Short mmCIF file of C-alpha atoms in Angstrom, two decimals:
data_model
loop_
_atom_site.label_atom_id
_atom_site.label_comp_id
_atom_site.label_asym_id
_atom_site.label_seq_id
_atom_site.Cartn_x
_atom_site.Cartn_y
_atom_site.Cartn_z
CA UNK T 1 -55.27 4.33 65.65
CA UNK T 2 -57.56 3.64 63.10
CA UNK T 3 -57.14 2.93 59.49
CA UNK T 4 -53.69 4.12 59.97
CA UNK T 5 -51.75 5.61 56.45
CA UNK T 6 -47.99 6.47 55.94
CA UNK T 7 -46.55 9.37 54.11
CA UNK T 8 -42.93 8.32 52.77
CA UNK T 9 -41.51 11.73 53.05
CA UNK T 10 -38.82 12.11 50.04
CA UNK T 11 -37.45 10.41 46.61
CA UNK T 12 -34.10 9.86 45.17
CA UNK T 13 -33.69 12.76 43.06
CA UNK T 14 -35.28 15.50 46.00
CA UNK T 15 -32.98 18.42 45.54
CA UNK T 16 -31.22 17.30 42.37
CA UNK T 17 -31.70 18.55 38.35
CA UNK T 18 -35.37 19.40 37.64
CA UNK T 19 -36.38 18.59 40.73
CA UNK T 20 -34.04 21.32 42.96
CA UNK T 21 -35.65 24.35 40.17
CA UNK T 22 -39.29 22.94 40.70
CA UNK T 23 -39.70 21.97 44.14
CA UNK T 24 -36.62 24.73 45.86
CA UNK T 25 -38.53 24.40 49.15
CA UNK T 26 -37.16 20.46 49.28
CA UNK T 27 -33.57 21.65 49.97
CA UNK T 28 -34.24 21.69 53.16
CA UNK T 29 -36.21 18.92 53.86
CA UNK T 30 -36.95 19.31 58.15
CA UNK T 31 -38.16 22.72 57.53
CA UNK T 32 -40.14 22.04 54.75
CA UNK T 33 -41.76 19.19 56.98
CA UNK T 34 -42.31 21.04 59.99
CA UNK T 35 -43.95 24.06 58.06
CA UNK T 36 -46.61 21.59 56.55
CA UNK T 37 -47.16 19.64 59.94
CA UNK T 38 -50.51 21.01 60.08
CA UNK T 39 -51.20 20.39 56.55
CA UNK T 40 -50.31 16.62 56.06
CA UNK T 41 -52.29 15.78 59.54
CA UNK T 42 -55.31 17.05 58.10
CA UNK T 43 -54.35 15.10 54.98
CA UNK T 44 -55.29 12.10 57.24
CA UNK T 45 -51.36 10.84 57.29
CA UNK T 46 -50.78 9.20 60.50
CA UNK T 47 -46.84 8.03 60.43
CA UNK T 48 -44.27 9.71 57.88
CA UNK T 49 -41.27 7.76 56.77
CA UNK T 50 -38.52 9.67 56.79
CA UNK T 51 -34.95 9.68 55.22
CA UNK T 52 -31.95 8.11 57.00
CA UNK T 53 -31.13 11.24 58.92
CA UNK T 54 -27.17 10.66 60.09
CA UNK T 55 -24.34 11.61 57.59
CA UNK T 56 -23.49 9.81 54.54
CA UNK T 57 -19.89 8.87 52.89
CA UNK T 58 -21.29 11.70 50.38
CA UNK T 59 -22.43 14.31 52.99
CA UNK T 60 -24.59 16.59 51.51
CA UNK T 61 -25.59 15.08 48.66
CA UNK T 62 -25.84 11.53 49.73
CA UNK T 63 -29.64 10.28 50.47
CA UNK T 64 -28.72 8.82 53.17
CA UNK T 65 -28.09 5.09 52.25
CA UNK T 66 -24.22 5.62 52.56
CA UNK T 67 -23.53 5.56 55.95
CA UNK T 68 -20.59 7.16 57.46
CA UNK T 69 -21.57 8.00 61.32
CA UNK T 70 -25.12 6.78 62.65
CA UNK T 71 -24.84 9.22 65.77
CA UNK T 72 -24.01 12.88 63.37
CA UNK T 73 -27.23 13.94 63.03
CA UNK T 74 -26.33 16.69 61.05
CA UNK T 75 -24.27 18.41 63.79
CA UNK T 76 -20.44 17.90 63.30
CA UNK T 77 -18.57 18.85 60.31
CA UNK T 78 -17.47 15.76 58.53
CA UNK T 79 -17.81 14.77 55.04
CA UNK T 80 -17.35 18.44 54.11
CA UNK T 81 -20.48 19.60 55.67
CA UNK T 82 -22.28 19.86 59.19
CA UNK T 83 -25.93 19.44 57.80
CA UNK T 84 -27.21 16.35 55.71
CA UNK T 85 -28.88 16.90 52.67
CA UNK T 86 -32.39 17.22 54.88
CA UNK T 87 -30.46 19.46 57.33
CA UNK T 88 -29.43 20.32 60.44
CA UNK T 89 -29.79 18.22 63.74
CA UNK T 90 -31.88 21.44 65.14
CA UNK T 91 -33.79 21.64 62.21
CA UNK T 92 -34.33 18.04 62.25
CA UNK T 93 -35.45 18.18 66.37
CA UNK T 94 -37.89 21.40 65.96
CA UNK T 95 -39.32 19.28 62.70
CA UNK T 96 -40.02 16.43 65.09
CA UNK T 97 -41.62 18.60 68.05
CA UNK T 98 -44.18 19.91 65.40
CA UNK T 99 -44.91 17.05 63.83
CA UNK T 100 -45.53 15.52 67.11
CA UNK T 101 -47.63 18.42 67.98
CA UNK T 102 -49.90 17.71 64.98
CA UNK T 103 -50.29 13.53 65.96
CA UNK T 104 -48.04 12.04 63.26
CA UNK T 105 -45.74 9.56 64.42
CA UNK T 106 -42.07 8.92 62.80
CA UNK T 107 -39.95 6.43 61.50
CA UNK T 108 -36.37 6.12 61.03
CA UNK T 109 -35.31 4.99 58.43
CA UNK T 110 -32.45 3.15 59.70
CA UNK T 111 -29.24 1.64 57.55
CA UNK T 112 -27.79 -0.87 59.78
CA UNK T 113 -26.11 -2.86 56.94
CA UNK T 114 -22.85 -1.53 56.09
CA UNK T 115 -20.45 1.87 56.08
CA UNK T 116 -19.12 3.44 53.64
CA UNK T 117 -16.43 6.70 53.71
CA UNK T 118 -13.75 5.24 55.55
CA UNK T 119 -11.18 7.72 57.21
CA UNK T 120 -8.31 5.49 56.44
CA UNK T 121 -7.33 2.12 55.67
CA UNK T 122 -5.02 -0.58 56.84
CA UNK T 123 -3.94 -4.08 56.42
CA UNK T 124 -5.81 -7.03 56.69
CA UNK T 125 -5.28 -10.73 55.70
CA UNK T 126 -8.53 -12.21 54.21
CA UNK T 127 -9.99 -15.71 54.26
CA UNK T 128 -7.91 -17.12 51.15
CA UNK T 129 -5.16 -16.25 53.35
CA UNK T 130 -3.89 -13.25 50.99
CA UNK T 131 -3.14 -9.42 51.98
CA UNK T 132 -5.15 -6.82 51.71
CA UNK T 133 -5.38 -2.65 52.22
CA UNK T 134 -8.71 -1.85 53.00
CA UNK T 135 -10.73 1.13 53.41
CA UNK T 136 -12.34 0.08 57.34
CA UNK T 137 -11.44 2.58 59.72
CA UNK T 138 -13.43 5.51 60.96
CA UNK T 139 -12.51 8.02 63.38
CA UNK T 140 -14.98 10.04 63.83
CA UNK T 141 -12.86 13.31 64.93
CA UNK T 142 -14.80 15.66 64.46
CA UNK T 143 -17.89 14.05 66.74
CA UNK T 144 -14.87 13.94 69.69
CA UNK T 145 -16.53 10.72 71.30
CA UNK T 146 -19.80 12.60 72.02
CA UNK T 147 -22.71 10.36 72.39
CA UNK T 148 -20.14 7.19 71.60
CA UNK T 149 -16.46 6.91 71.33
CA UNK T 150 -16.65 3.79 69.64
CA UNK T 151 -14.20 3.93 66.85
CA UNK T 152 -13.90 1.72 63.77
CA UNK T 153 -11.66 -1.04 62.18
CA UNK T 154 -11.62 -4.06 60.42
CA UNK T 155 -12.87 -6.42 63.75
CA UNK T 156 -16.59 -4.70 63.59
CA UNK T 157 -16.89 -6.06 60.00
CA UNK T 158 -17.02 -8.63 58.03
CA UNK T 159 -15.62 -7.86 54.54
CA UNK T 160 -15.33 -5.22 52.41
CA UNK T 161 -15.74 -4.47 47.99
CA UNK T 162 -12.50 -3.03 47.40
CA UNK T 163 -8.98 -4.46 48.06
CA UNK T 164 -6.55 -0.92 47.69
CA UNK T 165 -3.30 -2.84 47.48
CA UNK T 166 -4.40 -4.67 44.22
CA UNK T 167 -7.01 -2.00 42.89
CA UNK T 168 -9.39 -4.86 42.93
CA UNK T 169 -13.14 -5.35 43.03
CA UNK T 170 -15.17 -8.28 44.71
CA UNK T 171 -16.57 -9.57 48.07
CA UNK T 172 -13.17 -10.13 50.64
CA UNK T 173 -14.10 -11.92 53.61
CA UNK T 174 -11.60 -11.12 56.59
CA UNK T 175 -9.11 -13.86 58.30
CA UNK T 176 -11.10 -15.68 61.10
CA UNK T 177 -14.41 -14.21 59.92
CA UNK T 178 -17.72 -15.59 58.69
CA UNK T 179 -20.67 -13.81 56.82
CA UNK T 180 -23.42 -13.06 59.85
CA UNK T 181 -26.45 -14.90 59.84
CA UNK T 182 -28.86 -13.28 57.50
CA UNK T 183 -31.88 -14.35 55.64
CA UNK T 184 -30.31 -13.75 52.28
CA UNK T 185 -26.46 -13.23 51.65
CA UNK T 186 -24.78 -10.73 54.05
CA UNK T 187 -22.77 -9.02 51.74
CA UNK T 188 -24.48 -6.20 50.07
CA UNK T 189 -21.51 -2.93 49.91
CA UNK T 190 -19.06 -1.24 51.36
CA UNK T 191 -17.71 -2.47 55.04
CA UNK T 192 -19.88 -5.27 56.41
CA UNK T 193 -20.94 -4.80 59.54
CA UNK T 194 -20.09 -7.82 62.09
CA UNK T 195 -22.94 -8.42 63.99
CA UNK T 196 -21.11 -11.24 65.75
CA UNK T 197 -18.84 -8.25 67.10
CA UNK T 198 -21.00 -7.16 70.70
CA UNK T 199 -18.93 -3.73 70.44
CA UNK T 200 -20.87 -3.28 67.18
CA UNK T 201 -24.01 -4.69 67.66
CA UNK T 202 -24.47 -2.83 71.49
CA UNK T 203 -23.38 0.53 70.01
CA UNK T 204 -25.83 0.62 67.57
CA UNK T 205 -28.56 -0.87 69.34
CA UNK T 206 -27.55 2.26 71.65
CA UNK T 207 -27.89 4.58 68.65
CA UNK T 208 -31.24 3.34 68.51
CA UNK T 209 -32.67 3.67 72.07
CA UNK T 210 -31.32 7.44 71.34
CA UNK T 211 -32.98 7.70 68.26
CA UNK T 212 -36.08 7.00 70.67
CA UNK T 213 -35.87 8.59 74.12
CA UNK T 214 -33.61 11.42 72.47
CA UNK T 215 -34.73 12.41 69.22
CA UNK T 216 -38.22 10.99 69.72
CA UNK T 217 -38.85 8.51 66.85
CA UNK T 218 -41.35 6.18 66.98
CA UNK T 219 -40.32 3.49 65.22
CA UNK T 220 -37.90 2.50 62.14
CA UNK T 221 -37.39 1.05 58.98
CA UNK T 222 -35.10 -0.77 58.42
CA UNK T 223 -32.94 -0.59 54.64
CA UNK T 224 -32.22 -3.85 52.95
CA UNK T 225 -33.42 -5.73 56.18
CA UNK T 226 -32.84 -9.07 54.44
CA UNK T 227 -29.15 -9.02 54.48
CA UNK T 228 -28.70 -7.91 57.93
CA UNK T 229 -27.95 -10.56 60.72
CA UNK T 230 -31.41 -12.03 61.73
CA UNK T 231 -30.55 -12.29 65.07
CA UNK T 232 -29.45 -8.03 65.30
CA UNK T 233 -32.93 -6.79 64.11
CA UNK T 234 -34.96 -9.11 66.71
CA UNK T 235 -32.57 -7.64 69.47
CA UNK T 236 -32.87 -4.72 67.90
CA UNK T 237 -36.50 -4.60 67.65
CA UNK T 238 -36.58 -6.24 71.40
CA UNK T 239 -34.37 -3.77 73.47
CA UNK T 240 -35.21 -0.64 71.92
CA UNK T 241 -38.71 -1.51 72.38
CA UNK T 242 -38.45 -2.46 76.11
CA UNK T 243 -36.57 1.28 76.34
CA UNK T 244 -39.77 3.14 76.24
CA UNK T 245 -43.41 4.06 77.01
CA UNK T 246 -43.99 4.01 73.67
CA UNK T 247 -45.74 1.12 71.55
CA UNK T 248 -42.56 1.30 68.75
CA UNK T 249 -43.54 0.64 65.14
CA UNK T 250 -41.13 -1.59 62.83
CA UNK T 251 -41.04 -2.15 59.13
CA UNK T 252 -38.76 -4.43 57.51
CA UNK T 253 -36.94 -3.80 53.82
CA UNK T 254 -37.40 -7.37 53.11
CA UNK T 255 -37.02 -6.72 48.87
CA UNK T 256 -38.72 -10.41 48.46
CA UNK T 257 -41.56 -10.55 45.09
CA UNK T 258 -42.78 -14.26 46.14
CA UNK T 259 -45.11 -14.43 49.26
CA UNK T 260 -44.44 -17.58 50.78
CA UNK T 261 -40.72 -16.60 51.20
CA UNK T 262 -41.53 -13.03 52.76
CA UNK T 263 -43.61 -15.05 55.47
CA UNK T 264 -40.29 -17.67 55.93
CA UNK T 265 -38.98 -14.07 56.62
CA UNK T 266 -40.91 -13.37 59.31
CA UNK T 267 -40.74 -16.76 60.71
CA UNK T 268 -37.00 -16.86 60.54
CA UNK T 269 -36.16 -13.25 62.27
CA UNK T 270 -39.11 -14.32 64.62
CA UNK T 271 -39.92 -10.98 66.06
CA UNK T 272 -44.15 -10.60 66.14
CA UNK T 273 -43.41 -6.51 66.18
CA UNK T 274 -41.67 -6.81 62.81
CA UNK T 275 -43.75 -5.97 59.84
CA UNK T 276 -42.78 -5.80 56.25
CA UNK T 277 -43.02 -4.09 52.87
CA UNK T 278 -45.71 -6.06 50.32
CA UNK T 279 -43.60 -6.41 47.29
CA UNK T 280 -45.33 -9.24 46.09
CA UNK T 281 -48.72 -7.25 46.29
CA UNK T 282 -47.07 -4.17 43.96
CA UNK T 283 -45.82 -7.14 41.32
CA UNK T 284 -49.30 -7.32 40.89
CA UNK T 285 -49.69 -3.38 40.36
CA UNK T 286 -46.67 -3.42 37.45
CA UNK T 287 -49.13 -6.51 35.94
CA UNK T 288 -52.09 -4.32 36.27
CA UNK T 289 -50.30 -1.39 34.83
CA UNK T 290 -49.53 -3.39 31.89
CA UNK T 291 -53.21 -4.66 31.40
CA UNK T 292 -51.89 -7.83 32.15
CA UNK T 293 -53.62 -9.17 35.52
CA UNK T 294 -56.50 -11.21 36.41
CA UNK T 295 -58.47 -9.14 38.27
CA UNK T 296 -60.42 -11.76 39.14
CA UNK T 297 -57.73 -13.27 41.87
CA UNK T 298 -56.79 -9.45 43.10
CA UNK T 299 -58.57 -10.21 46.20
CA UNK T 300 -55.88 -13.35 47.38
CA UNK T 301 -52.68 -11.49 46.09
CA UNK T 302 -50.00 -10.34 48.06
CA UNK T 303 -48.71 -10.50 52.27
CA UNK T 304 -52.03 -8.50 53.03
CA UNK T 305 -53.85 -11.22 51.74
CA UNK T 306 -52.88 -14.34 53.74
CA UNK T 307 -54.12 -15.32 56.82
CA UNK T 308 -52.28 -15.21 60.15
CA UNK T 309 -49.65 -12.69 58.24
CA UNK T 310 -52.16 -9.68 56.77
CA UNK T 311 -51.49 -7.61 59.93
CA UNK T 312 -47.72 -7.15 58.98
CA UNK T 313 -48.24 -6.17 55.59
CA UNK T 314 -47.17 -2.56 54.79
CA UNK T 315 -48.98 -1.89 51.36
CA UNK T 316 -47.31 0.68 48.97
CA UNK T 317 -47.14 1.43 44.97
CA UNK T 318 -44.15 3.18 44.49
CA UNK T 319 -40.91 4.06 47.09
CA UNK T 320 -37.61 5.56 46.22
CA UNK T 321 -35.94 2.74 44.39
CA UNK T 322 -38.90 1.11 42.67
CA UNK T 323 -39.80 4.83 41.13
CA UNK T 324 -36.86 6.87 39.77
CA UNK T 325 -36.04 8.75 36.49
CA UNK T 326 -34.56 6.89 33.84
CA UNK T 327 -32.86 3.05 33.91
CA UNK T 328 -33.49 1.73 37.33
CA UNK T 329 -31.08 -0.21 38.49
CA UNK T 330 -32.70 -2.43 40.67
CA UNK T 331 -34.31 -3.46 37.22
CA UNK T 332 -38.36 -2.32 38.14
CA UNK T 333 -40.67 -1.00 36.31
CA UNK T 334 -42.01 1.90 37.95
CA UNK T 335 -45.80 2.09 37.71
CA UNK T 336 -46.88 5.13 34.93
CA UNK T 337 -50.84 3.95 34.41
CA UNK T 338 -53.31 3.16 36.18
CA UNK T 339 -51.69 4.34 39.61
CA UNK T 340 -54.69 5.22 41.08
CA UNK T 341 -56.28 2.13 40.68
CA UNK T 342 -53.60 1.20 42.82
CA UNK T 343 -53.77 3.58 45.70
CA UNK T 344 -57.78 2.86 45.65
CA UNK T 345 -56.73 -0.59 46.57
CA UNK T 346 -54.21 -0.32 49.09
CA UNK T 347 -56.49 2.82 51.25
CA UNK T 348 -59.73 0.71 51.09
CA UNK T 349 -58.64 -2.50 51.65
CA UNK T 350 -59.19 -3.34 55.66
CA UNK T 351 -55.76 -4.99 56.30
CA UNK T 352 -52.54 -3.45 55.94
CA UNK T 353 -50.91 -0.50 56.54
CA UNK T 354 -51.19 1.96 52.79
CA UNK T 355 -48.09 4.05 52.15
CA UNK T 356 -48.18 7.31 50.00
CA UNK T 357 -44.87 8.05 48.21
CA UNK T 358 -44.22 11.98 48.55
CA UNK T 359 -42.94 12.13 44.75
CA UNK T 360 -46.42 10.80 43.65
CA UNK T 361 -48.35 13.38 46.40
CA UNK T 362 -46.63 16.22 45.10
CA UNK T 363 -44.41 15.99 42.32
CA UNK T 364 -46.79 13.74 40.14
CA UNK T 365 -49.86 16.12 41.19
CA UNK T 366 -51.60 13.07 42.48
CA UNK T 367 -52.03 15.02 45.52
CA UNK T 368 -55.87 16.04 45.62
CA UNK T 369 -56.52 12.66 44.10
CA UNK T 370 -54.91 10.82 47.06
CA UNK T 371 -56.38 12.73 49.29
CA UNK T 372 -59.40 12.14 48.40
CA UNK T 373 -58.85 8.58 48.71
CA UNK T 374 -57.41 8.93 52.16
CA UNK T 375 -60.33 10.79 53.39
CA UNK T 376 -62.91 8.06 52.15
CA UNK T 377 -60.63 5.57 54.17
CA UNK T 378 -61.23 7.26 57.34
CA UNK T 379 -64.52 8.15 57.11
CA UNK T 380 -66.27 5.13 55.21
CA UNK T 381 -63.72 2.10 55.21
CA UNK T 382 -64.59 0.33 58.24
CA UNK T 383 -66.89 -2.94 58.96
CA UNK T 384 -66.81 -6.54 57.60
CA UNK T 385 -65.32 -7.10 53.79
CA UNK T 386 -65.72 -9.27 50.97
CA UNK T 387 -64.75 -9.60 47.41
CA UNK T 388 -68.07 -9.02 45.08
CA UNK T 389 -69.03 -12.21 42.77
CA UNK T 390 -69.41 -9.74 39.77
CA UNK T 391 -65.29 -9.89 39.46
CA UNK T 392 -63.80 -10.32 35.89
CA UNK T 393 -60.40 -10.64 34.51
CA UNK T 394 -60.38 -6.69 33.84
CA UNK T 395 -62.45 -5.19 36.61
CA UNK T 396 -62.56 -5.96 40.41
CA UNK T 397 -65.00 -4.54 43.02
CA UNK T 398 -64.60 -4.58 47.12
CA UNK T 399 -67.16 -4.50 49.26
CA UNK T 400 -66.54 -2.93 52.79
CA UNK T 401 -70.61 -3.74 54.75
CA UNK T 402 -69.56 -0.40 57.54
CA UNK T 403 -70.66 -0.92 61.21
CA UNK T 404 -72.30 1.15 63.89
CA UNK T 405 -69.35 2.02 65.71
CA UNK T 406 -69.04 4.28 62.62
CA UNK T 407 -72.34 5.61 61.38
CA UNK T 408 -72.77 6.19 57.51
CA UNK T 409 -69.83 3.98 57.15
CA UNK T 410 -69.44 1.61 54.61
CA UNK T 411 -67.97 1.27 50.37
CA UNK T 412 -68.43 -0.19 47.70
CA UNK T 413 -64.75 0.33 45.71
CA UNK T 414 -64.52 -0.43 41.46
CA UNK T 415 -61.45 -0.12 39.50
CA UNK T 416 -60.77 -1.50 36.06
CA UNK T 417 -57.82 -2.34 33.99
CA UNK T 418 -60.14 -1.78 30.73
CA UNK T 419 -59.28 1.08 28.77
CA UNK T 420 -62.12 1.07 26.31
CA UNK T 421 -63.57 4.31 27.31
CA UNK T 422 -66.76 2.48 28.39
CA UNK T 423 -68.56 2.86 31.31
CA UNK T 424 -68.48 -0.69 33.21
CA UNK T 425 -71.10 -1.57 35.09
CA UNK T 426 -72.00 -4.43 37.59
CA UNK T 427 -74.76 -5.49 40.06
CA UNK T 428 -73.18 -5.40 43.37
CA UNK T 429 -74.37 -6.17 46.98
CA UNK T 430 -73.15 -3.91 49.58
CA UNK T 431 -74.72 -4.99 52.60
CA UNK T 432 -76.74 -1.97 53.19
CA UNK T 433 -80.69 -2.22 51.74
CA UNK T 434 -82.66 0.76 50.17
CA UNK T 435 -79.48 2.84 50.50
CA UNK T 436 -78.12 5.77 48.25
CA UNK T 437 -74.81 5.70 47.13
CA UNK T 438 -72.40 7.90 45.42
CA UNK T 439 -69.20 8.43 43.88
CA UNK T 440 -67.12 10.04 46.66
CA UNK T 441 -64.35 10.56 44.04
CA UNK T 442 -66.48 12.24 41.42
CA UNK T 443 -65.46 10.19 38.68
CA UNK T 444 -68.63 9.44 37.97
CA UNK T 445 -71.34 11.95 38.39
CA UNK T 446 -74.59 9.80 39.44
CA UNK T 447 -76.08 8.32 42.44
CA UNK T 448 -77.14 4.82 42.82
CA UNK T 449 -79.74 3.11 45.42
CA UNK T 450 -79.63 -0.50 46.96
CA UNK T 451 -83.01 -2.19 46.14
CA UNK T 452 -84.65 -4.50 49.49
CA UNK T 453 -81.99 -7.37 48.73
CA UNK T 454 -78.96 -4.27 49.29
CA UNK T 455 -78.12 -4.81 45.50
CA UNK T 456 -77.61 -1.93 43.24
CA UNK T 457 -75.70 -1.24 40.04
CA UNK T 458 -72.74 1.00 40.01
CA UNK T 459 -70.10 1.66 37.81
CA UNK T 460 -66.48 2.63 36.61
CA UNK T 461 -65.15 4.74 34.07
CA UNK T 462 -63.29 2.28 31.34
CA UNK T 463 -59.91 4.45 31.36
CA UNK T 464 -56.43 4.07 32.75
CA UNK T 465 -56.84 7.86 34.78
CA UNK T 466 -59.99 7.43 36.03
CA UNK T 467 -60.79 3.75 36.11
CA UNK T 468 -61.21 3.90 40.13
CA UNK T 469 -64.26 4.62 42.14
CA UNK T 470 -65.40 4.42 45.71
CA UNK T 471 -69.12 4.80 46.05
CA UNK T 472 -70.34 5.68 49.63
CA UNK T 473 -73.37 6.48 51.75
CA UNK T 474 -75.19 9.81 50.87
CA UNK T 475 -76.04 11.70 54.10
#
């Protein structure tokens, strides 16, 4: 697969206020995906993210981050409903046979870290030795053992939030019980999972070699990866892996801003197949957004920038908690200018997997734009790269030389932070003498040609929408 990209397939609000009048097609979200199969593979989209599919604690109108039952694919009626807010498990296993049939792989999105929408609760004694009434057992009636007839109590976790008898708040570690082993504290919400529990850890592990041979996935992602128990998502990676025929693809929600300590990440889960998010890389974005970043040093920033670790970098600008209306409570400031500057990066650069986020494709009408972009990666981002010596603090050019294996291949990609209206304009080398190039985004309407040395000067528009270009080849 070259020059792979990802489509992240929903948003937090899909479905709700605004959203549910504009966009009435997203109510059903496994339809809506398998009717544009077609569509989003000629987009040049190679994997789509997509939504925890199992029931939530909120059935139909959780997102899917509340998990209640892993194996209810939207087929038993608990939680008040039979279908998830994305559908029904049919709807969900015809949207995967299309997609497949159009050459886009899938990924789970997978929340191993907790439960929440307990059937009951019960006593427990907790660590300080004191009585509690918590909310840790699940039934499961309605699924009647199919697929597992593992039920749950308080021995397949770790701790819960709430204590019932007192009406109290707070982290309540169980009698005889330790947090699991994860790379930052295990306690995030609801009922902790205990991965030191093998009936826990080998029934879900389970769930995932069905997510595989059964529903077909091709990989996962795994939610808040960072607080689950290091040791779980290498076996996890490592068995459902070994299950199939199929070269599985893993991405790790490891919400960590500072580079060296995302690659101590890696290192400590120690599984090569595992690759992560690039948070640090979008901190850069936000700065960039702000007018606030050295361009100069774009070219060393972020996971997809260091050696030995750029191949495990999954590059995005905006996902469903970073991006969403009003205060966000993770505290991030979604990126409102110069967004394209960012997407221009991420597609052109020549390490890292680029991921699209479906509320900036359609609801942002970024589409065409992106497109655009996604088409010049597959057609002319290929061959050896560089950073060009012309770099300032407000404008930054890449340099990709193209290679035979891929004739006519090769870019030359601009964008600016400057917002002076002005067109900028720098001598670059590309690589490629006595060549023609022009602007395949049609931001700027000129062609330039390489002199005997392969330099030529090309330019960018000096504006926050269309400070981005990626001159090409001319046939």
């Amino acid at each position: 697969m070259e020059n792979p990209v990802i489509l992240q397939t929903f948003y937090w609000e899909m479905n709700t206020g605004k959203y549910a009048e504009e966009y009435p097609e997203e109510s059903n979200l496994w339809k809506l995906l398998a009717n544009q199969a077609a569509e989003i593979s000629e987009a040049g989209f190679d994997f789509l993210w997509l939504p925890p599919a199992n029931k939530g604690a909120a059935g139909i109108e959780d997102v899917g981050y509340g998990t209640y039952d892993l194996w209810d694919l939207g087929e038993f009626k608990q939680k008040g409903t039979k279908r998830t807010k994305y559908g029904t498990k049919k709807q969900l296993e015809n949207a995967v046979k299309k997609l497949h049939k159009n050459n886009l792989k899938l990924l789970y999105d997978a929340v191993l870290n907790h439960r929440l929408g307990a059937d009951d609760k019960e006593k427990v004694k907790l660590k300080d030795n004191k009585n509690a009434e918590v909310w840790t057992v699940f039934n499961f009636e309605a699924r009647a053992n199919k697929y597992s007839d593992l039920k749950l109590d308080w021995r397949v976790f770790d701790g819960v939030d709430w204590d019932e008898r007192t009406k109290r708040a707070g982290e309540f570690l169980f009698k005889c019980k330790e947090w699991d082993d994860s790379y930052e504290d295990d306690y995030l919400m609801g009922a902790d999972i205990d991965y030191e529990n093998p009936e826990i850890k080998e029934d879900v592990i389970n769930w995932g070699k069905w997510i595989v041979n059964e529903i077909d996935f091709d990989g996962f992602r795994f939610d808040a990866s960072k607080h689950v128990d290091n040791e779980m998502i290498h076996d996890f990676i490592e068995v459902t892996n070994n299950s199939t025929d199929k070269d599985l693809f893993f991405i790790g929600e490891a919400w960590v801003n500072d580079v060296e300590t995302l690659k101590d990440y890696l290192n400590t889960v120690g599984q090569e197949k595992l690759n992560v998010f690039d948070f640090p890389l979008r901190e850069n974005f936000v700065k960039m957004m702000q007018g606030n970043l050295d361009m100069r040093w774009l070219g060393d920033k972020g996971l997809v920038n260091e050696n030995d670790y750029k191949s495990r970098a999954i590059t995005f600008v905006e996902n469903h908690d970073t991006e969403r209306d009003g205060t966000n409570e993770y505290g991030t400031e979604a990126i409102v200018y110069r967004k394209m500057q960012a997407y221009c990066y991420i597609l052109m650069r020549r390490d890292g997997v680029p991921t699209i986020f479906w509320k900036d494709y359609h609801s942002q009408d970024l589409k065409e734009r992106i497109n655009k972009l996604i088409e010049a990666r597959k057609k002319f981002a290929y061959g050896d790269d560089y950073e060009s010596d012309q770099n300032d603090k407000n404008t930054y050019s890449y340099i990709r030389a193209g290679n035979e294996e891929h004739p006519g291949s090769g870019l030359v990609m601009m964008i600016t932070q400057h917002e002076n209206e002005k067109i900028i304009e720098k001598k670059i080398n590309t690589g490629q003498a006595n060549q023609v190039y022009y602007d395949f985004t049609g931001n700027i309407d000129e062609k330039v040609k390489t002199d005997a040395e392969a330099n030529g000067i090309f330019k960018v528009k000096g504006t926050a929408e269309e400070g981005y270009s990626v001159w090409v080849p001319a046939e």
